[in-house]
mmCIF file of C-alpha atoms in Angstrom:
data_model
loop_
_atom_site.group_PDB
_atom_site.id
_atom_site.type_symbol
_atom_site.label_atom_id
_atom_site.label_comp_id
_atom_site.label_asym_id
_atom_site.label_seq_id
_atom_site.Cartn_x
_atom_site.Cartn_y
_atom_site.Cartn_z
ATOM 1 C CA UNK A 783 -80.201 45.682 14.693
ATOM 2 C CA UNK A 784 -76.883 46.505 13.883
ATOM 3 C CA UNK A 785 -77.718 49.530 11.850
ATOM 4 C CA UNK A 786 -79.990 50.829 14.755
ATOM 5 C CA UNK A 787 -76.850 50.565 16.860
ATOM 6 C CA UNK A 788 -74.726 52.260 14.710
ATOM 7 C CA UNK A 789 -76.895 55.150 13.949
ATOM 8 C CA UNK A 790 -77.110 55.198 17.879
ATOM 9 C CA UNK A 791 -73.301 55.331 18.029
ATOM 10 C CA UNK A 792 -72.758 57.728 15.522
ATOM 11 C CA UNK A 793 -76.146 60.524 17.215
ATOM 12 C CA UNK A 794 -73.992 59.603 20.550
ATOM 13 C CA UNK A 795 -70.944 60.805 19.364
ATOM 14 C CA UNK A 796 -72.153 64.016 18.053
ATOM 15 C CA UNK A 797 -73.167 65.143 21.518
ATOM 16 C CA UNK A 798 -69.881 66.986 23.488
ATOM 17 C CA UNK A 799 -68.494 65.408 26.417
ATOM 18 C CA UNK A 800 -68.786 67.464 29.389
ATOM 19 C CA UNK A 801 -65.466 68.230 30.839
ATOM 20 C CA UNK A 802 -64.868 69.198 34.837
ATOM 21 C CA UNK A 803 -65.444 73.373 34.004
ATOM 22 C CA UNK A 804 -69.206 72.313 32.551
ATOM 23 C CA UNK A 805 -69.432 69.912 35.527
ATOM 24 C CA UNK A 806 -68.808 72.695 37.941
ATOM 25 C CA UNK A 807 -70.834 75.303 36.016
ATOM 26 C CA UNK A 808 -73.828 73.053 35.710
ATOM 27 C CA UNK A 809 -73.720 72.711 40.072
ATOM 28 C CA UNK A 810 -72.919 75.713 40.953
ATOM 29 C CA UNK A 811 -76.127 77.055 38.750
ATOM 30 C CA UNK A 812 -78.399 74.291 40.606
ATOM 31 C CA UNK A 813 -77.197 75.019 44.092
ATOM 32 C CA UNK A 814 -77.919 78.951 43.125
ATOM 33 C CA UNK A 815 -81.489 77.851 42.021
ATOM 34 C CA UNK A 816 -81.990 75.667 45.317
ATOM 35 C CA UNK A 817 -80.295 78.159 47.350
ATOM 36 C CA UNK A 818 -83.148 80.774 46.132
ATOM 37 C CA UNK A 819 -86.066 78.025 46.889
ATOM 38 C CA UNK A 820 -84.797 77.892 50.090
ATOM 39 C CA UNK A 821 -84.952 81.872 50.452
ATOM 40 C CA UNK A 822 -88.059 82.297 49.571
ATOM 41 C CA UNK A 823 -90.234 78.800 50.092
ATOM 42 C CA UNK A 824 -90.841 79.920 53.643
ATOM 43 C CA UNK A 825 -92.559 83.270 53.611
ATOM 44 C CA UNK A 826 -95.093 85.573 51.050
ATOM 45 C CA UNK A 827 -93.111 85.478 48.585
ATOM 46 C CA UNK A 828 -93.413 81.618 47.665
ATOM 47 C CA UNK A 829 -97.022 82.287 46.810
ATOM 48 C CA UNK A 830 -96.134 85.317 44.640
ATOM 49 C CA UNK A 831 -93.419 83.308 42.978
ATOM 50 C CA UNK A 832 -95.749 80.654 42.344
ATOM 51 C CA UNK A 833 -98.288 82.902 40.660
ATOM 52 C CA UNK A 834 -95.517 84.295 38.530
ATOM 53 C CA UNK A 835 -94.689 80.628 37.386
ATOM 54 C CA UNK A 836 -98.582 80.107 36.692
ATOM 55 C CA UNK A 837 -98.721 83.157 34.497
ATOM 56 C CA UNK A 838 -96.012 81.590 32.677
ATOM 57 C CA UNK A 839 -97.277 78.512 32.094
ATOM 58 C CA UNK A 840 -100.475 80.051 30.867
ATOM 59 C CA UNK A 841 -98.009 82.408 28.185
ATOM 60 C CA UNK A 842 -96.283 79.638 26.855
ATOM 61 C CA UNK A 843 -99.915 77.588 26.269
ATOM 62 C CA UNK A 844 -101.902 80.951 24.816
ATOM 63 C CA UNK A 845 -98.765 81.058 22.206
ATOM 64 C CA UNK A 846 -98.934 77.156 21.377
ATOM 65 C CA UNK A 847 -102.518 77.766 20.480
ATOM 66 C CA UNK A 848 -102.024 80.902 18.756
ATOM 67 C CA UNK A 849 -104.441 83.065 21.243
ATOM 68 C CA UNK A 850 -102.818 86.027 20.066
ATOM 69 C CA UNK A 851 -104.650 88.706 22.261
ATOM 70 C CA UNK A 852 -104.389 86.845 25.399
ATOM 71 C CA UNK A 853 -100.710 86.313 24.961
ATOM 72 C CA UNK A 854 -99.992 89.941 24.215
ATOM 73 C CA UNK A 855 -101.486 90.341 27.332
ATOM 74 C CA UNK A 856 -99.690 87.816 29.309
ATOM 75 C CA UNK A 857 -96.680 89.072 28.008
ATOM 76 C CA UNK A 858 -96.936 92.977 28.430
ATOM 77 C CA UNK A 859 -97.749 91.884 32.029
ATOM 78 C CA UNK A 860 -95.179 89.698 32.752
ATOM 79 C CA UNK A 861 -92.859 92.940 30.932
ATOM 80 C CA UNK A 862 -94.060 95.109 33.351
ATOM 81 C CA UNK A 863 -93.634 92.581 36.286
ATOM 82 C CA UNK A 864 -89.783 92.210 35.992
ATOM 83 C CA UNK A 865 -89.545 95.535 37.323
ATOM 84 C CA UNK A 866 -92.154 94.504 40.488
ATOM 85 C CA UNK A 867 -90.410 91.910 41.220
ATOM 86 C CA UNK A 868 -87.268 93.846 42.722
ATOM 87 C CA UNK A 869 -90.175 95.615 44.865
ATOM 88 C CA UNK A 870 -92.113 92.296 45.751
ATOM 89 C CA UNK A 871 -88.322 90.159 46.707
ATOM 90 C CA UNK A 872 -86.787 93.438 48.164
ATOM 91 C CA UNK A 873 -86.453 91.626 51.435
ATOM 92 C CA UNK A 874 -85.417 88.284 50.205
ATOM 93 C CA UNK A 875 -83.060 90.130 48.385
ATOM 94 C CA UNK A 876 -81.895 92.058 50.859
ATOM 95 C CA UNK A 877 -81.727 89.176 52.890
ATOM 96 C CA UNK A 878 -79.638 87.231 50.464
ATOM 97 C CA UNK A 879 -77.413 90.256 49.847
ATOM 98 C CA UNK A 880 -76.726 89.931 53.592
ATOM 99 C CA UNK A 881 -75.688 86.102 53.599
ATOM 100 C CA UNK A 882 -73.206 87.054 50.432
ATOM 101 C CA UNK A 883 -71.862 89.958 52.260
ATOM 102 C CA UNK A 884 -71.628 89.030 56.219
ATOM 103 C CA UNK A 885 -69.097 90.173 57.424
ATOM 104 C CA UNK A 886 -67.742 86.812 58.855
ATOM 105 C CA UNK A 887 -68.259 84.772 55.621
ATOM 106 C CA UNK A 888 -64.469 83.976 55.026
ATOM 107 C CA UNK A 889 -64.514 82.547 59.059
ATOM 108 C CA UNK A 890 -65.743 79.132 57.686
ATOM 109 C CA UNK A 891 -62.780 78.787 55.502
ATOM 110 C CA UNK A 892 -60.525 78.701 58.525
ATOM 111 C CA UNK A 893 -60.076 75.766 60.518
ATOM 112 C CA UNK A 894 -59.723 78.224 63.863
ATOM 113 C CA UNK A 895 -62.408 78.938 65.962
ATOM 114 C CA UNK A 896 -62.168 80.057 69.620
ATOM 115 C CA UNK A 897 -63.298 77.009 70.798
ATOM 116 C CA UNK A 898 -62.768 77.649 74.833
ATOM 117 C CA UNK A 899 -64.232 81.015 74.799
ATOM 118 C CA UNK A 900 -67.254 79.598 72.712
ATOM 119 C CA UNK A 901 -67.684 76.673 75.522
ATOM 120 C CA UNK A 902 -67.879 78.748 78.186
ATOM 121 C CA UNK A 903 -70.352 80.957 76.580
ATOM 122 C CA UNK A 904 -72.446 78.025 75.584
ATOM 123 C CA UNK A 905 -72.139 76.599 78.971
ATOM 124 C CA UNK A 906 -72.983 79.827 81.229
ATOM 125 C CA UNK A 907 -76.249 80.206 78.307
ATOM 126 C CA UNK A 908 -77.823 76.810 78.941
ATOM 127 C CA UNK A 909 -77.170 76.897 82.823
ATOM 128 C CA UNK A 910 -79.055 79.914 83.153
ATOM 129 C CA UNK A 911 -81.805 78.778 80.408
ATOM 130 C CA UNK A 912 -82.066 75.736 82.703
ATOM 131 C CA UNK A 913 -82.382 78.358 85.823
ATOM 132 C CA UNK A 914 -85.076 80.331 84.182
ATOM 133 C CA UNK A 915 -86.816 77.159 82.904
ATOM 134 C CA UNK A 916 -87.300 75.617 86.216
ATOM 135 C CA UNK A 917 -88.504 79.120 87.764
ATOM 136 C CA UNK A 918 -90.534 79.933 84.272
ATOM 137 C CA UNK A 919 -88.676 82.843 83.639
ATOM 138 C CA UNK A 920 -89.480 84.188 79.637
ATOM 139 C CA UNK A 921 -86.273 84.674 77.521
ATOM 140 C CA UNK A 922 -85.684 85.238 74.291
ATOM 141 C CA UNK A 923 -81.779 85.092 73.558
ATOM 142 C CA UNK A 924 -80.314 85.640 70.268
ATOM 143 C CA UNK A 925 -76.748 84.042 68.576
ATOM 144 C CA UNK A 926 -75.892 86.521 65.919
ATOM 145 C CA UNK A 927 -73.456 84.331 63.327
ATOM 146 C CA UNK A 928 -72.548 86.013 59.762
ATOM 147 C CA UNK A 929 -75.528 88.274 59.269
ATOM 148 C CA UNK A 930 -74.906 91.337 61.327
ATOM 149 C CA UNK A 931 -77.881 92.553 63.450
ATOM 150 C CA UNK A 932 -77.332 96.034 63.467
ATOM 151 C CA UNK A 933 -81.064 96.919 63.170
ATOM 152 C CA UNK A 934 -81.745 94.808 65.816
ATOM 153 C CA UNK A 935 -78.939 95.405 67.906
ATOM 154 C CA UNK A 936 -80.256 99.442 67.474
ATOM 155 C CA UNK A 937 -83.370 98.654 68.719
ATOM 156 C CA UNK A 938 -82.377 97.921 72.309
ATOM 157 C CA UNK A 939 -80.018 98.972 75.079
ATOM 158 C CA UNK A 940 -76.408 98.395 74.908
ATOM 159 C CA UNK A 941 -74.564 96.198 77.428
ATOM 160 C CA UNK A 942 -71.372 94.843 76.254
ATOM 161 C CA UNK A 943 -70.102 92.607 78.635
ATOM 162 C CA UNK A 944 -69.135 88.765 79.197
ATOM 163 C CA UNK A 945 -71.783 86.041 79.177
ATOM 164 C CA UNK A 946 -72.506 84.507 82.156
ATOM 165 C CA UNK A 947 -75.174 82.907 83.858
ATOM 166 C CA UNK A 948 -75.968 85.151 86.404
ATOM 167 C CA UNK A 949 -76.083 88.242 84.000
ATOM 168 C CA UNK A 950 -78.268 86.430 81.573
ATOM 169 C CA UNK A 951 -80.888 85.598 84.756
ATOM 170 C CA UNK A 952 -80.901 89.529 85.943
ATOM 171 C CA UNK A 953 -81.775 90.698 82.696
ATOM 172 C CA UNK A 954 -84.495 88.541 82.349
ATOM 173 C CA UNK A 955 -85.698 89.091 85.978
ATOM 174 C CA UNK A 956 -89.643 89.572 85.508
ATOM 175 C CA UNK A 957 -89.251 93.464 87.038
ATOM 176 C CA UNK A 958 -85.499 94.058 85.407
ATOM 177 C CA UNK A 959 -86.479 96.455 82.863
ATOM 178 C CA UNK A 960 -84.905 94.901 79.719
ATOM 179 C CA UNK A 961 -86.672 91.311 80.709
ATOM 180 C CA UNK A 962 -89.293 92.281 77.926
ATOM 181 C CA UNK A 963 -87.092 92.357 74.883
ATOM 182 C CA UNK A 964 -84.485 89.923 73.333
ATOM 183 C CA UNK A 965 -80.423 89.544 74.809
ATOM 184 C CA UNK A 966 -77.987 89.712 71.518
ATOM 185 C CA UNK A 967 -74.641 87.838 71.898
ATOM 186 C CA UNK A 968 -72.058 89.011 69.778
ATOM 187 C CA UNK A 969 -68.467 87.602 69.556
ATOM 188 C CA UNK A 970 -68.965 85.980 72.685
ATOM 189 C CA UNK A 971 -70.190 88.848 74.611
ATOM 190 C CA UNK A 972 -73.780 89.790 75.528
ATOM 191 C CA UNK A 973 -73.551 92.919 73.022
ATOM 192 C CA UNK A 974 -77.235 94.255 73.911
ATOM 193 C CA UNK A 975 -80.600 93.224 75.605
ATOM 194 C CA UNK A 976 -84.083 94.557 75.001
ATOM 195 C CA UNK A 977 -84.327 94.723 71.156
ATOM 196 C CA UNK A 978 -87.269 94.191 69.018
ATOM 197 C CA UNK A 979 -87.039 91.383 66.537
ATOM 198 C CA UNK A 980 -89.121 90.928 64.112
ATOM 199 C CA UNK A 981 -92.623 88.680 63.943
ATOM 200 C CA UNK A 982 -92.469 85.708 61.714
ATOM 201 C CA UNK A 983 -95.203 86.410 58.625
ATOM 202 C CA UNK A 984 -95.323 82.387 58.274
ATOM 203 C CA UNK A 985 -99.224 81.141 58.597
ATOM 204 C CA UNK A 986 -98.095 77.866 59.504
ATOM 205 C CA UNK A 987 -96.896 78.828 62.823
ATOM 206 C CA UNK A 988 -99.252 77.101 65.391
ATOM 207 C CA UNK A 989 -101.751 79.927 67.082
ATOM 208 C CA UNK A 990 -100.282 77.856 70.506
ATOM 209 C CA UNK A 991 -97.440 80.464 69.948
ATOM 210 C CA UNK A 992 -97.169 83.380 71.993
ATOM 211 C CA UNK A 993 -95.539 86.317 70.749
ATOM 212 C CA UNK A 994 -91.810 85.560 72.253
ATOM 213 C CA UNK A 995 -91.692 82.797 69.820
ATOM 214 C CA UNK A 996 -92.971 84.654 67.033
ATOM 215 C CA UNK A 997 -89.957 86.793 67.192
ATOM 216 C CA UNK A 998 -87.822 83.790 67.594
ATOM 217 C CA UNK A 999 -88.772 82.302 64.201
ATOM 218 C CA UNK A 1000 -89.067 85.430 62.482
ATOM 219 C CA UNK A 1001 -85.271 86.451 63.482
ATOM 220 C CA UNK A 1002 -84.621 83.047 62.469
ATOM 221 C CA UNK A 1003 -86.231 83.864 59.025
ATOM 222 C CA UNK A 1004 -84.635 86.994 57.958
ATOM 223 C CA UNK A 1005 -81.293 86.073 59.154
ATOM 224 C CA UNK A 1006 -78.846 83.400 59.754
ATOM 225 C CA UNK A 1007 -79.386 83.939 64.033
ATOM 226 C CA UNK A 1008 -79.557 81.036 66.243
ATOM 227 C CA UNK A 1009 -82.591 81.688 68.931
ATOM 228 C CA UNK A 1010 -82.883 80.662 72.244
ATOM 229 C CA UNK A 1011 -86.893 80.984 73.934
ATOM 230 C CA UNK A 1012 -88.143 80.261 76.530
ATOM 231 C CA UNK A 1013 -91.502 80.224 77.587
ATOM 232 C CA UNK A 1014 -92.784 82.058 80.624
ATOM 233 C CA UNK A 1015 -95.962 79.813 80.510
ATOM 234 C CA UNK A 1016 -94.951 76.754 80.767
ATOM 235 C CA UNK A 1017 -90.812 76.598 80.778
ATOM 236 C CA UNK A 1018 -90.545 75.412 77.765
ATOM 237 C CA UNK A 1019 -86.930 75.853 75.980
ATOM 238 C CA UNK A 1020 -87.138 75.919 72.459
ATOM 239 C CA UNK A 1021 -84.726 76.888 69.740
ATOM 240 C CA UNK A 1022 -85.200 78.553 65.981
ATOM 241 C CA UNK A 1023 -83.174 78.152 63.458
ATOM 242 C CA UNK A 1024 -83.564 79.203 59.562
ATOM 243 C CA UNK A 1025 -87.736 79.433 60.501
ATOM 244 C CA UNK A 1026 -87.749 75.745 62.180
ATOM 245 C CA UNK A 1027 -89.021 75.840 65.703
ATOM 246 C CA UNK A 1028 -87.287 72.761 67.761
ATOM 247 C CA UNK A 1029 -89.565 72.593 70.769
ATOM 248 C CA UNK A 1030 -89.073 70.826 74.547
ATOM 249 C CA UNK A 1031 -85.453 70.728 75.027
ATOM 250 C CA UNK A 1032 -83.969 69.489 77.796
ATOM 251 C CA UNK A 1033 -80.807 71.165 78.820
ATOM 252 C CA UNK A 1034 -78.073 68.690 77.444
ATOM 253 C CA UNK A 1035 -79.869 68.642 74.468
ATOM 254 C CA UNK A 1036 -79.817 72.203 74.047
ATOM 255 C CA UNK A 1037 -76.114 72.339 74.921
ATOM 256 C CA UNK A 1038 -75.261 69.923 72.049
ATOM 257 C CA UNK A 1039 -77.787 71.743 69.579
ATOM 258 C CA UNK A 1040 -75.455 74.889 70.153
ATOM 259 C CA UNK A 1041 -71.858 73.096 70.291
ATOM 260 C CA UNK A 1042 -73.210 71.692 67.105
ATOM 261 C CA UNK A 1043 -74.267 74.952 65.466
ATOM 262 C CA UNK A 1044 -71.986 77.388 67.283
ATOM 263 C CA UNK A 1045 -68.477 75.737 66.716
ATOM 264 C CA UNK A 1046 -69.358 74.701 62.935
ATOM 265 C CA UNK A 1047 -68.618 71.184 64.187
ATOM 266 C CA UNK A 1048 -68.808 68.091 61.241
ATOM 267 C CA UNK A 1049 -70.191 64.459 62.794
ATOM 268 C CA UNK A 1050 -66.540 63.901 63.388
ATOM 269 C CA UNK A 1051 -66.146 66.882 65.409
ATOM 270 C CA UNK A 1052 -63.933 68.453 63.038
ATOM 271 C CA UNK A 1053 -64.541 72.019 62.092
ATOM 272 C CA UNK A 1054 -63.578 73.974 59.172
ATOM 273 C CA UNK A 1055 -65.801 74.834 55.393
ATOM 274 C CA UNK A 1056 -66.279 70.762 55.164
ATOM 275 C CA UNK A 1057 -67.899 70.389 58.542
ATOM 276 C CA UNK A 1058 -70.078 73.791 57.696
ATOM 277 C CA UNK A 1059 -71.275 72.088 54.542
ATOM 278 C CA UNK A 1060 -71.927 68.855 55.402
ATOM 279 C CA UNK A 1061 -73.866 70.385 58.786
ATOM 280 C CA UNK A 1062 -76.161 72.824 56.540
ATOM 281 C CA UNK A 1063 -76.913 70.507 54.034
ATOM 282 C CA UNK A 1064 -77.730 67.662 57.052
ATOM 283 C CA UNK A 1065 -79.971 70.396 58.855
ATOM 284 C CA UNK A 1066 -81.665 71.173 55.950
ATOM 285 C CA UNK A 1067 -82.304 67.529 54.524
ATOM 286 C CA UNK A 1068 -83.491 67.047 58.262
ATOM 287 C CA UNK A 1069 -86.211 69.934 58.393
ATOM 288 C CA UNK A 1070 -87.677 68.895 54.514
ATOM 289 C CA UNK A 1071 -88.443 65.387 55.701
ATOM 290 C CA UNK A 1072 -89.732 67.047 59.330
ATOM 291 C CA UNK A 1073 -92.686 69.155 56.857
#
């Protein structure tokens, strides 16, 4: 027993002790793994990237038993599919180019946020979502964060002017001729209103969904956007965020949903790049045990 032990102390001793750089190196290269699951998990591309990962498996078993022709094979085709895949992810790529890049990514690092003029904003939003809920009013109103939505924001008529209630019910009047397309707030101003967004690709989405909520997950999908809808059929408010649909709202639910997501806001209320963690890691824990 005691020379088992020994030998066990002596293997043990041969193996390096990590120190705080490998630590760090070692999480940083998980998170980038999970951050990519998370990119891609929810549209086309998880089912491409799980064929890749089949053909690999299937490589790496031809070559254990020596099926020499079948693993050239496998191989030349997974040669060839590197450069595919920069075709095949363009737009997850794209997208996570986008998160890297946006062009408020150092705002979480600072502890100030406008907090009144956010307020007010939220406030004058879920007063007139409440409005057009009780009179079944569609809307589709989008939160633009660190992703900018210039493609979007292209696609519809310009407005730039303050948020408030009022404005937010005339544009989606049913005969105001914007009422069709989706309102983009920007920097706490209602930047444009009738834009196209784009339709979620997700075959999960209940066929219950009419097309307004289509393009509110599907914003939600290829960008960081917080979306407002609501439904013309039946009043219904509903928010999407990062492809999750959260459905029958009432209006101080909403309001805290946004004060929540809009001011970056920990459980303790404090804001800052601790709160934004410990929010998006919550929100996401939250949705995986939702599906």
């Amino acid at each position: 027993m005691k020379l088992l032990l020994n030998t066990l102390r002596e293997y043990a001793s041969l193996i390096p002790q990590p120190g705080i750089m490998d630590i760090i190196d070692i999480l940083v290269v998980a998170y980038l793994f999970y951050r990519i699951f998370m990119l891609i998990r929810q549209t086309a591309a998880a089912r491409i990237a799980r064929s890749i990962l089949l053909i690999l498996l299937v490589a790496g078993l031809t070559r254990l038993l020596q099926m020499h022709a079948l693993h050239y094979v496998l191989s030349y085709v997974l040669e060839l599919g590197a450069f595919a895949l920069i075709i095949i992810f363009q737009p997850e790529l794209r997208r996570g180019l986008e998160r890297i890049g946006g062009k408020r990514i150092l705002g979480m690092f600072s502890p100030q946020h406008q907090a009144t003029e956010n307020e007010y904003v939220i406030g004058e939003v879920v007063r007139a979502c409440e409005q057009m809920s009780r009179k079944r009013v569609g809307a589709l109103i989008v939160f633009e964060r660190t992703i900018p939505l210039e493609q979007y924001f292209a696609s519809g008529t310009v407005v730039d002017a303050k948020v408030s209630e009022q404005l937010i019910c005339n544009i989606f009047f049913p005969k105001a001729a914007l009422h069709d397309g989706a309102m983009i707030i920007r920097n706490e101003r209602v930047a444009a209103a009738g834009c196209v967004l784009p339709l979620t690709e997700n075959p999960r989405v209940s066929t219950d969904l009419g097309t307004r909520h289509r393009a509110g997950i599907g914003m939600s999908e290829v960008s960081d956007a917080l979306v407002i809808i609501v439904s013309e059929e039946t009043g219904t408010i509903s928010v999407a965020d990062q492809g999750m649909l959260k459905r029958h709202l009432a209006p101080q639910t909403l309001k805290k949903l946004l004060t929540q997501e809009l001011l970056n806001q920990d459980s303790t209320g404090g804001p800052g790049i601790v709160g934004w963690l410990r929010k998006r890691l919550t929100s996401e824990g939250r949705n995986n045990e939702e599906k």
